[in-house]
């Protein structure tokens, strides 16, 4: 059948050439709209979900964990003012997914800039915490977590967070359960203090921050939906001749990574 014959059949079915023209226009608009939505969706899918950020204070073990996850071995590390980046392939059954693993420097000012740089394409973040020094660093760790939880982009991207309680091989290390409880109390205090300060000053930041937890209720990590926060105990350092009691244990971290695949 020729195109002319097909067009004549369409006119017959819809009751004339004018109606056929209207139908053709409507179909064209629908096709263009659907195509545009598909392009936007595909671009958004490619842009989101590729980055995994390693965050934490100086000395928490971020770069060491980066080496273990990226290369499967411990490498000599020094404090850096630049990020480390590499590909991380996560296998789950017969499926493989490659992420962009980014080790973000722990210095406050540099970390803030790096978070703004890499957060738009981040699927998840691992907050590495020194469990043996947690009592001294708890407030700073809580501030870091609060900054992420209050970031509207993190909420929009439904960022998955893992608090990696590192250095569990050290006898003075706190358990992940205790650290979670204490961080919830500290974040609750931070939330109350910051909310009061912003309401008093009518600071523009109040309009640029997402609510953290449920209003009128003590803060708990279970209330940060659509984001997800989990805790895991780990040890990123390998056994050496001088510290033979230390053995790498990132099994819980790897199990969490598999949930992202």
XYZ file of N, CA and C in Angstrom:
783
model
N 0.845 -1.189 0.000
C 0.000 0.000 0.000
C 0.886 1.247 0.000
N 0.560 2.200 -0.883
C 1.341 3.424 -0.961
C 0.944 4.369 0.171
N 1.777 5.405 0.419
C 1.473 6.385 1.454
C 0.202 7.148 1.131
N -0.010 7.446 -0.171
C -1.217 8.173 -0.572
C -2.470 7.348 -0.284
N -2.402 6.050 -0.556
C -3.543 5.190 -0.280
C -3.805 5.107 1.222
N -2.721 5.035 2.007
C -2.866 4.992 3.456
C -3.492 6.277 3.985
N -3.049 7.425 3.440
C -3.601 8.708 3.862
C -5.084 8.809 3.514
N -5.484 8.312 2.337
C -6.893 8.313 1.958
C -7.716 7.446 2.903
N -7.164 6.309 3.314
C -7.885 5.433 4.246
C -8.073 6.123 5.598
N -7.020 6.855 6.042
C -7.122 7.573 7.320
C -8.214 8.621 7.247
N -8.279 9.373 6.129
C -9.314 10.401 5.961
C -10.696 9.781 6.019
N -10.831 8.616 5.395
C -12.133 7.944 5.385
C -12.550 7.554 6.796
N -11.581 7.043 7.581
C -11.898 6.570 8.932
C -12.248 7.707 9.879
N -11.584 8.855 9.753
C -11.822 9.959 10.697
C -12.835 10.966 10.175
N -13.315 10.755 8.988
C -14.390 11.601 8.489
C -13.955 12.845 7.771
N -12.916 12.775 6.967
C -12.544 13.927 6.162
C -11.106 14.356 6.350
N -10.647 15.188 5.382
C -9.247 15.609 5.385
C -8.929 16.507 6.570
N -9.870 17.388 6.947
C -9.609 18.315 8.053
C -9.380 17.563 9.356
N -10.245 16.573 9.625
C -10.081 15.776 10.840
C -8.781 14.972 10.807
N -8.422 14.512 9.637
C -7.187 13.748 9.505
C -5.980 14.626 9.798
N -6.039 15.895 9.347
C -4.941 16.817 9.625
C -4.796 17.086 11.120
N -5.951 17.258 11.785
C -5.930 17.493 13.239
C -5.333 16.287 13.958
N -5.750 15.090 13.536
C -5.224 13.863 14.140
C -3.722 13.754 13.948
N -3.249 14.122 12.743
C -1.815 14.052 12.457
C -1.026 15.005 13.357
N -1.579 16.200 13.579
C -0.915 17.183 14.432
C -0.845 16.679 15.876
N -1.976 16.141 16.350
C -2.023 15.628 17.725
C -1.018 14.500 17.917
N -0.973 13.585 16.970
C -0.029 12.470 17.065
C 1.415 12.969 17.052
N 1.683 13.980 16.246
C 3.043 14.538 16.178
C 3.454 15.133 17.524
N 2.532 15.882 18.142
C 2.820 16.496 19.444
C 3.078 15.416 20.499
N 2.255 14.369 20.478
C 2.427 13.282 21.447
C 3.772 12.595 21.269
N 4.150 12.335 20.031
C 5.421 11.661 19.762
C 6.601 12.506 20.229
N 6.547 13.822 19.934
C 7.622 14.717 20.362
C 7.716 14.764 21.887
N 6.561 14.834 22.571
C 6.543 14.908 24.036
C 7.125 13.636 24.661
N 6.699 12.482 24.142
C 7.190 11.210 24.669
C 8.688 11.066 24.447
N 9.140 11.454 23.251
C 10.568 11.375 22.943
C 11.389 12.270 23.861
N 10.891 13.490 24.112
C 11.588 14.420 25.005
C 11.689 13.866 26.413
N 10.592 13.294 26.926
C 10.595 12.715 28.265
C 11.571 11.547 28.368
N 11.630 10.730 27.324
C 12.558 9.599 27.321
C 14.010 10.071 27.345
N 14.304 11.120 26.593
C 15.671 11.669 26.568
C 16.054 12.198 27.943
N 15.138 12.956 28.576
C 15.404 13.510 29.904
C 15.611 12.397 30.919
N 14.761 11.373 30.837
C 14.868 10.249 31.778
C 16.181 9.510 31.623
N 16.572 9.254 30.394
C 17.820 8.522 30.140
C 19.033 9.325 30.587
N 19.006 10.641 30.321
C 20.121 11.474 30.759
C 20.206 11.504 32.274
N 19.049 11.612 32.935
C 19.039 11.628 34.391
C 19.524 10.328 34.972
N 19.162 9.200 34.332
C 19.590 7.902 34.816
C 21.091 7.740 34.704
N 21.664 8.279 33.611
C 23.115 8.148 33.437
C 23.863 9.048 34.410
N 23.299 10.242 34.677
C 24.010 11.188 35.519
C 23.960 10.795 36.987
N 22.912 10.132 37.430
C 22.723 9.805 38.826
C 23.190 8.384 39.096
N 23.713 8.221 40.298
C 23.975 6.861 40.741
C 25.316 6.287 40.380
N 26.307 7.123 40.020
C 27.626 6.591 39.664
C 28.704 6.887 40.702
N 28.446 7.865 41.578
C 29.485 8.278 42.508
C 29.289 7.703 43.901
N 30.386 7.256 44.515
C 30.402 6.870 45.923
C 31.492 7.698 46.594
N 31.092 8.552 47.537
C 32.024 9.439 48.201
C 32.519 8.817 49.500
N 33.814 8.920 49.739
C 34.402 8.533 51.018
C 34.667 9.813 51.799
N 33.938 10.009 52.885
C 34.021 11.230 53.672
C 34.441 10.911 55.102
N 34.978 11.903 55.782
C 35.352 11.714 57.174
C 36.392 12.717 57.613
N 36.722 12.692 58.899
C 37.725 13.589 59.449
C 39.121 13.093 59.089
N 40.103 13.970 59.253
C 41.496 13.567 59.036
C 41.866 12.423 59.981
N 42.541 11.419 59.435
C 43.010 10.314 60.253
C 41.997 9.214 60.493
N 40.798 9.328 59.889
C 39.768 8.309 60.111
C 40.042 7.023 59.348
N 40.854 7.121 58.279
C 41.166 5.938 57.484
C 40.490 5.912 56.128
N 40.073 7.065 55.621
C 39.375 7.129 54.330
C 40.250 6.653 53.178
N 41.473 7.200 53.108
C 42.347 6.870 51.985
C 42.784 5.413 52.045
N 42.980 4.905 53.246
C 43.321 3.490 53.399
C 42.164 2.615 52.922
N 40.949 2.996 53.266
C 39.780 2.244 52.809
C 39.638 2.350 51.295
N 39.931 3.526 50.749
C 39.911 3.697 49.290
C 40.856 2.685 48.633
N 42.063 2.547 49.177
C 43.044 1.614 48.613
C 42.562 0.175 48.702
N 41.980 -0.188 49.849
C 41.504 -1.558 50.018
C 40.349 -1.867 49.069
N 39.423 -0.919 48.918
C 38.282 -1.150 48.041
C 38.677 -1.108 46.573
N 39.566 -0.173 46.238
C 39.944 0.037 44.833
C 40.947 -0.996 44.355
N 41.981 -1.276 45.174
C 43.079 -2.141 44.731
C 43.139 -3.479 45.462
N 42.361 -3.609 46.530
C 42.384 -4.859 47.279
C 43.605 -5.017 48.152
N 44.314 -3.935 48.421
C 45.508 -3.998 49.261
C 45.770 -2.635 49.886
N 46.578 -2.662 50.939
C 46.927 -1.418 51.628
C 48.075 -0.738 50.921
N 47.918 0.551 50.709
C 48.990 1.335 50.111
C 49.387 2.445 51.077
N 50.645 2.841 51.034
C 51.111 3.924 51.897
C 50.363 5.199 51.547
N 49.817 5.863 52.557
C 49.017 7.055 52.314
C 49.513 8.222 53.166
N 49.310 9.410 52.667
C 49.600 10.633 53.403
C 48.397 11.552 53.260
N 48.279 12.512 54.175
C 47.172 13.467 54.070
C 47.296 14.261 52.783
N 46.184 14.443 52.115
C 46.206 15.090 50.813
C 45.194 16.220 50.778
N 45.473 17.202 49.915
C 44.516 18.291 49.711
C 43.755 18.094 48.395
N 44.017 16.988 47.725
C 43.323 16.668 46.475
C 42.615 15.330 46.635
N 41.536 15.165 45.891
C 40.782 13.930 45.983
C 41.488 12.786 45.258
N 41.232 11.563 45.700
C 41.650 10.364 44.977
C 40.420 9.795 44.288
N 40.570 9.410 43.034
C 39.434 8.883 42.285
C 39.812 7.581 41.596
N 38.846 6.698 41.474
C 39.074 5.440 40.782
C 37.766 4.707 40.551
N 37.793 3.731 39.670
C 36.609 2.936 39.368
C 36.495 1.780 40.366
N 35.287 1.516 40.785
C 35.012 0.406 41.693
C 33.906 -0.445 41.093
N 34.212 -1.697 40.798
C 33.226 -2.608 40.224
C 32.637 -3.475 41.322
N 31.311 -3.444 41.434
C 30.594 -4.222 42.450
C 29.826 -5.326 41.742
N 30.030 -6.550 42.184
C 29.349 -7.695 41.587
C 28.233 -8.164 42.500
N 27.098 -8.446 41.895
C 25.965 -8.987 42.626
C 25.311 -10.055 41.763
N 25.602 -11.317 42.097
C 25.131 -12.410 41.255
C 25.806 -12.358 39.901
N 25.010 -12.315 38.852
C 25.546 -12.212 37.497
C 25.668 -10.774 37.014
N 25.324 -9.843 37.891
C 25.346 -8.432 37.504
C 26.607 -7.742 38.011
N 27.092 -6.805 37.218
C 28.234 -5.986 37.602
C 27.866 -4.519 37.394
N 28.254 -3.687 38.337
C 28.016 -2.259 38.199
C 29.271 -1.519 38.604
N 29.665 -0.555 37.795
C 30.883 0.212 38.050
C 30.528 1.592 38.590
N 31.158 1.948 39.705
C 30.938 3.238 40.345
C 32.213 4.072 40.290
N 32.050 5.377 40.473
C 33.186 6.282 40.605
C 33.444 6.500 42.091
N 34.514 5.901 42.590
C 34.860 6.006 44.002
C 35.734 7.238 44.208
N 35.320 8.116 45.122
C 36.029 9.376 45.352
C 36.389 9.502 46.825
N 37.689 9.586 47.099
C 38.197 9.810 48.448
C 38.349 11.314 48.649
N 37.484 11.900 49.471
C 37.455 13.347 49.671
C 38.358 13.723 50.850
N 39.253 14.698 50.684
C 40.135 15.127 51.778
C 39.345 15.503 53.035
N 39.963 15.281 54.195
C 39.247 15.482 55.449
C 39.270 16.886 55.997
N 40.095 17.772 55.440
C 40.151 19.145 55.944
C 38.821 19.843 55.688
N 38.312 20.566 56.691
C 36.957 21.128 56.641
C 36.671 21.935 55.377
N 37.495 22.929 55.088
C 37.214 23.836 53.969
C 37.294 23.114 52.634
N 38.276 22.228 52.497
C 38.420 21.475 51.247
C 37.262 20.493 51.092
N 36.906 19.836 52.182
C 35.821 18.852 52.133
C 34.516 19.496 51.690
N 34.224 20.690 52.201
C 32.976 21.364 51.831
C 32.912 21.634 50.330
N 34.020 22.094 49.761
C 34.056 22.362 48.323
C 33.915 21.077 47.517
N 34.572 20.012 47.978
C 34.518 18.741 47.267
C 33.120 18.123 47.310
N 32.447 18.284 48.435
C 31.083 17.764 48.537
C 30.180 18.449 47.521
N 30.300 19.768 47.421
C 29.494 20.502 46.442
C 29.835 20.074 45.011
N 31.088 19.729 44.793
C 31.536 19.338 43.454
C 31.014 17.963 43.052
N 31.091 16.996 43.968
C 30.796 15.606 43.610
C 29.402 15.139 44.007
N 28.719 15.868 44.870
C 27.403 15.414 45.332
C 26.366 15.281 44.215
N 26.353 16.182 43.205
C 25.322 16.061 42.166
C 25.302 14.701 41.463
N 26.435 14.036 41.345
C 26.472 12.742 40.646
C 26.651 11.576 41.608
N 26.443 11.824 42.903
C 26.669 10.767 43.903
C 25.435 9.912 44.118
N 25.658 8.630 44.210
C 24.602 7.679 44.557
C 24.634 7.379 46.053
N 25.842 7.421 46.625
C 26.001 7.026 48.021
C 27.234 7.687 48.610
N 27.344 7.618 49.935
C 28.519 8.140 50.631
C 28.838 7.241 51.815
N 30.130 7.012 52.015
C 30.600 6.265 53.180
C 31.270 7.260 54.119
N 30.733 7.409 55.322
C 31.312 8.288 56.325
C 32.230 7.435 57.195
N 33.535 7.598 57.023
C 34.507 6.783 57.759
C 34.801 7.471 59.092
N 34.639 6.722 60.185
C 34.803 7.283 61.529
C 35.841 6.463 62.296
N 36.716 7.151 63.014
C 37.705 6.507 63.881
C 37.006 6.071 65.165
N 36.681 4.791 65.276
C 35.934 4.295 66.429
C 36.718 4.420 67.724
N 38.046 4.363 67.634
C 38.883 4.422 68.834
C 39.013 5.841 69.370
N 38.754 6.827 68.523
C 38.882 8.225 68.926
C 37.528 8.929 68.870
N 36.474 8.136 68.901
C 35.132 8.664 68.661
C 34.692 9.657 69.735
N 35.050 9.416 70.982
C 34.614 10.302 72.064
C 35.076 11.733 71.834
N 36.286 11.906 71.295
C 36.829 13.233 71.055
C 36.281 13.864 69.773
N 35.900 13.031 68.824
C 35.514 13.534 67.506
C 34.013 13.482 67.242
N 33.247 13.045 68.223
C 31.814 12.812 68.012
C 31.097 14.051 67.481
N 31.365 15.206 68.066
C 30.664 16.417 67.652
C 30.992 16.778 66.210
N 32.261 16.654 65.820
C 32.638 16.977 64.439
C 32.034 15.983 63.455
N 31.965 14.710 63.846
C 31.330 13.697 62.989
C 29.844 14.008 62.837
N 29.206 14.406 63.935
C 27.781 14.750 63.888
C 27.537 15.943 62.972
N 28.424 16.933 63.019
C 28.297 18.095 62.139
C 28.393 17.693 60.673
N 29.326 16.787 60.371
C 29.477 16.315 58.995
C 28.213 15.603 58.531
N 27.689 14.728 59.367
C 26.468 14.007 59.017
C 25.289 14.968 58.851
N 25.201 15.928 59.743
C 24.107 16.908 59.658
C 24.175 17.686 58.347
N 25.394 18.064 57.954
C 25.579 18.810 56.702
C 25.049 18.010 55.512
N 25.322 16.714 55.498
C 24.838 15.864 54.397
C 23.326 15.694 54.469
N 22.807 15.406 55.653
C 21.374 15.148 55.809
C 20.526 16.378 55.501
N 21.099 17.580 55.715
C 20.351 18.821 55.476
C 20.531 19.354 54.064
N 21.308 18.667 53.253
C 21.558 19.128 51.895
C 20.385 18.723 50.985
N 19.678 19.679 50.394
C 18.517 19.345 49.557
C 18.853 18.426 48.393
N 20.056 18.574 47.840
C 20.444 17.723 46.715
C 20.624 16.277 47.154
N 21.174 16.076 48.349
C 21.318 14.719 48.879
C 19.954 14.068 49.082
N 19.001 14.858 49.548
C 17.643 14.343 49.736
C 17.004 14.032 48.385
N 17.170 14.940 47.436
C 16.594 14.734 46.100
C 17.147 13.478 45.440
N 18.457 13.242 45.615
C 19.095 12.073 45.010
C 18.886 10.797 45.811
N 18.182 10.909 46.944
C 17.948 9.762 47.821
C 19.275 9.073 48.164
N 20.216 9.882 48.616
C 21.562 9.406 48.901
C 21.544 8.304 49.958
N 22.263 7.233 49.691
C 22.451 6.165 50.676
C 23.726 6.438 51.455
N 23.646 6.356 52.783
C 24.792 6.649 53.633
C 25.163 5.424 54.463
N 26.470 5.184 54.544
C 26.986 4.156 55.439
C 27.975 4.814 56.387
N 27.728 4.691 57.674
C 28.685 5.155 58.673
C 29.590 3.963 58.988
N 30.823 4.032 58.468
C 31.776 2.930 58.617
C 32.589 3.159 59.889
N 32.310 2.383 60.923
C 32.980 2.520 62.220
C 34.318 1.783 62.142
N 35.335 2.513 61.729
C 36.635 1.935 61.404
C 37.492 1.723 62.662
N 38.588 0.981 62.473
C 39.581 0.697 63.525
C 38.989 -0.116 64.670
N 38.125 -1.072 64.311
C 37.509 -1.926 65.320
C 38.499 -2.908 65.938
N 39.700 -2.993 65.366
C 40.721 -3.875 65.928
C 41.354 -3.297 67.191
N 41.177 -2.007 67.414
C 41.771 -1.359 68.582
C 40.861 -1.588 69.789
N 41.429 -1.999 70.926
C 40.611 -2.351 72.105
C 39.676 -1.245 72.584
N 40.050 0.019 72.389
C 39.227 1.127 72.883
C 38.133 1.551 71.897
N 38.009 0.840 70.801
C 37.017 1.208 69.784
C 35.595 1.064 70.324
N 34.749 2.030 69.991
C 33.334 1.987 70.370
C 32.562 1.127 69.371
N 31.507 0.520 69.838
C 30.673 -0.313 68.962
C 29.810 0.577 68.065
N 29.385 0.037 66.949
C 28.554 0.806 66.018
C 27.214 1.182 66.655
N 26.678 0.301 67.500
C 25.394 0.588 68.147
C 25.508 1.782 69.083
N 26.584 1.819 69.881
C 26.790 2.940 70.792
C 27.036 4.231 70.017
N 27.831 4.144 68.950
C 28.118 5.327 68.144
C 26.845 5.870 67.498
N 25.991 4.995 67.026
C 24.724 5.439 66.431
C 23.869 6.176 67.453
N 23.756 5.620 68.643
C 22.938 6.249 69.684
C 23.480 7.629 70.061
N 24.788 7.733 70.214
C 25.380 9.009 70.618
C 25.305 10.047 69.497
N 25.448 9.594 68.254
C 25.330 10.520 67.123
C 23.897 11.030 66.976
N 22.933 10.184 67.222
C 21.538 10.626 67.159
C 21.268 11.724 68.192
N 21.789 11.562 69.397
C 21.613 12.590 70.432
C 22.326 13.884 70.051
N 23.541 13.751 69.503
C 24.314 14.938 69.144
C 23.668 15.683 67.983
N 23.168 14.957 66.984
C 22.492 15.591 65.849
C 21.193 16.241 66.305
N 20.502 15.637 67.256
C 19.282 16.236 67.787
C 19.590 17.585 68.444
N 20.698 17.643 69.177
C 21.118 18.901 69.800
C 21.498 19.930 68.742
N 22.250 19.488 67.730
C 22.634 20.387 66.636
C 21.411 20.934 65.918
N 20.463 20.079 65.673
C 19.241 20.490 64.959
C 18.491 21.560 65.746
N 18.358 21.353 67.045
C 17.647 22.326 67.886
C 18.371 23.666 67.899
N 19.691 23.614 68.044
C 20.493 24.838 68.103
C 20.436 25.598 66.787
N 20.592 24.902 65.681
C 20.616 25.565 64.371
C 19.245 26.084 63.977
N 18.206 25.334 64.286
C 16.859 25.793 63.973
C 16.543 27.076 64.726
N 16.957 27.146 65.984
C 16.705 28.349 66.785
C 17.481 29.538 66.235
N 18.742 29.307 65.852
C 19.569 30.390 65.316
C 19.008 30.919 64.004
N 18.561 30.014 63.140
C 18.031 30.431 61.840
C 16.709 31.176 61.982
N 15.877 30.744 62.919
C 14.589 31.420 63.107
C 14.765 32.806 63.699
N 15.795 32.977 64.530
C 16.064 34.286 65.136
C 16.593 35.289 64.117
N 17.414 34.813 63.199
C 18.061 35.712 62.240
C 17.360 35.763 60.899
N 16.373 34.880 60.707
C 15.698 34.774 59.403
C 16.725 34.569 58.304
N 17.724 33.740 58.616
C 18.847 33.492 57.706
C 18.351 32.797 56.440
N 18.904 33.203 55.296
C 18.514 32.604 54.021
C 18.854 31.122 53.980
N 19.829 30.692 54.792
C 20.201 29.277 54.791
C 19.044 28.381 55.200
N 18.101 28.932 55.987
C 16.955 28.131 56.409
C 16.108 27.704 55.224
N 16.150 28.516 54.148
C 15.386 28.160 52.945
C 16.176 27.265 52.003
N 17.468 27.125 52.300
C 18.328 26.304 51.449
C 18.676 24.969 52.088
N 18.079 24.671 53.239
C 18.357 23.435 53.944
C 17.113 22.562 53.996
N 17.327 21.263 53.913
C 16.222 20.318 54.036
C 15.994 20.013 55.517
N 14.757 19.720 55.912
C 14.509 19.354 57.312
C 15.228 18.049 57.648
N 15.774 17.963 58.842
C 16.515 16.781 59.275
C 15.672 16.030 60.299
N 15.193 14.857 59.925
C 14.339 14.086 60.824
C 12.923 14.634 60.880
N 12.162 14.179 61.886
C 10.769 14.598 62.026
C 10.654 15.716 63.058
N 9.932 16.742 62.684
C 9.723 17.871 63.580
C 8.939 17.441 64.812
N 9.370 17.916 65.974
C 8.672 17.596 67.212
C 9.001 16.239 67.774
N 9.978 15.562 67.187
C 10.355 14.228 67.640
C 11.867 14.146 67.751
N 12.372 13.421 68.760
C 13.810 13.242 68.903
C 14.378 12.648 67.615
N 15.559 13.125 67.236
C 16.139 12.668 65.980
C 16.581 11.208 66.065
N 16.236 10.457 65.036
C 16.756 9.102 64.836
C 17.034 8.942 63.347
N 18.035 8.150 63.015
C 18.409 7.987 61.614
C 17.310 7.326 60.789
N 16.405 6.627 61.443
C 15.318 5.966 60.707
C 14.343 6.961 60.105
N 14.414 8.241 60.549
C 13.447 9.243 60.089
C 13.992 10.157 58.995
N 15.031 9.749 58.285
C 15.613 10.628 57.266
C 15.189 10.230 55.855
N 14.103 9.476 55.740
C 13.582 9.084 54.424
C 13.358 10.329 53.566
N 13.648 10.268 52.252
C 13.956 9.102 51.424
C 15.420 8.657 51.448
N 16.255 9.326 52.240
C 17.629 8.878 52.370
C 17.669 7.641 53.281
N 18.799 6.956 53.259
C 18.939 5.745 54.061
C 20.304 5.764 54.735
N 20.325 5.560 56.052
C 21.574 5.573 56.812
C 21.749 4.235 57.523
N 22.905 3.617 57.318
C 23.220 2.356 57.981
C 24.582 2.465 58.654
N 24.836 1.573 59.606
C 26.100 1.545 60.326
C 26.760 0.185 60.133
N 28.092 0.199 60.079
C 28.843 -1.053 59.927
C 30.170 -0.930 60.669
N 30.597 -2.016 61.274
C 31.900 -2.063 61.926
C 32.921 -2.619 60.943
N 34.138 -2.047 60.944
C 35.134 -2.483 59.971
C 36.538 -2.170 60.459
N 37.502 -2.715 59.731
C 38.918 -2.436 59.962
C 39.588 -2.418 58.602
N 40.108 -1.253 58.210
C 40.682 -1.101 56.874
C 42.160 -1.449 56.819
N 42.802 -1.588 57.969
C 44.248 -1.821 57.969
C 44.578 -3.310 57.921
N 45.581 -3.646 57.098
C 46.029 -5.033 56.977
C 46.963 -5.392 58.124
N 47.149 -6.679 58.348
C 48.114 -7.144 59.336
C 49.532 -6.871 58.844
N 50.404 -6.430 59.736
C 51.801 -6.193 59.395
C 52.685 -6.872 60.427
N 53.969 -6.818 60.216
C 54.897 -7.479 61.123
C 54.877 -6.845 62.507
N 54.572 -5.539 62.567
C 54.573 -4.852 63.856
C 53.187 -4.781 64.483
N 52.147 -4.998 63.682
C 50.784 -4.991 64.214
C 50.063 -6.236 63.718
N 50.545 -7.384 64.136
C 50.037 -8.648 63.607
C 48.590 -8.906 64.015
N 48.097 -8.184 65.048
C 46.723 -8.403 65.472
C 45.727 -7.726 64.542
N 46.203 -6.879 63.632
C 45.308 -6.159 62.746
C 45.035 -6.942 61.467
N 43.790 -7.184 61.200
C 43.407 -7.884 59.977
C 42.285 -7.115 59.299
N 42.449 -6.925 58.009
C 41.434 -6.186 57.260
C 40.088 -6.889 57.341
N 39.074 -6.135 57.651
C 37.716 -6.670 57.669
C 36.767 -5.603 57.135
N 36.477 -5.704 55.862
C 35.541 -4.792 55.217
C 34.308 -5.547 54.718
N 34.030 -6.692 55.347
C 32.938 -7.540 54.872
C 31.590 -6.825 54.939
N 31.339 -6.096 56.030
C 30.055 -5.389 56.145
C 29.973 -4.222 55.166
N 31.111 -3.587 54.905
C 31.145 -2.499 53.923
C 30.840 -3.045 52.533
N 31.462 -4.172 52.200
C 31.219 -4.784 50.885
C 29.777 -5.273 50.746
N 29.216 -5.788 51.834
C 27.812 -6.223 51.787
C 26.897 -5.039 51.500
N 27.209 -3.899 52.107
C 26.419 -2.692 51.847
C 26.585 -2.231 50.400
N 27.797 -2.299 49.885
C 28.039 -1.907 48.488
C 27.210 -2.769 47.538
N 27.030 -4.031 47.856
C 26.258 -4.923 46.996
C 24.798 -4.472 46.887
N 24.299 -3.800 47.934
C 22.910 -3.322 47.874
C 22.744 -2.186 46.875
N 23.860 -1.572 46.476
C 23.789 -0.479 45.504
C 23.782 -0.979 44.069
N 24.231 -2.216 43.882
C 24.381 -2.759 42.521
C 23.009 -3.047 41.896
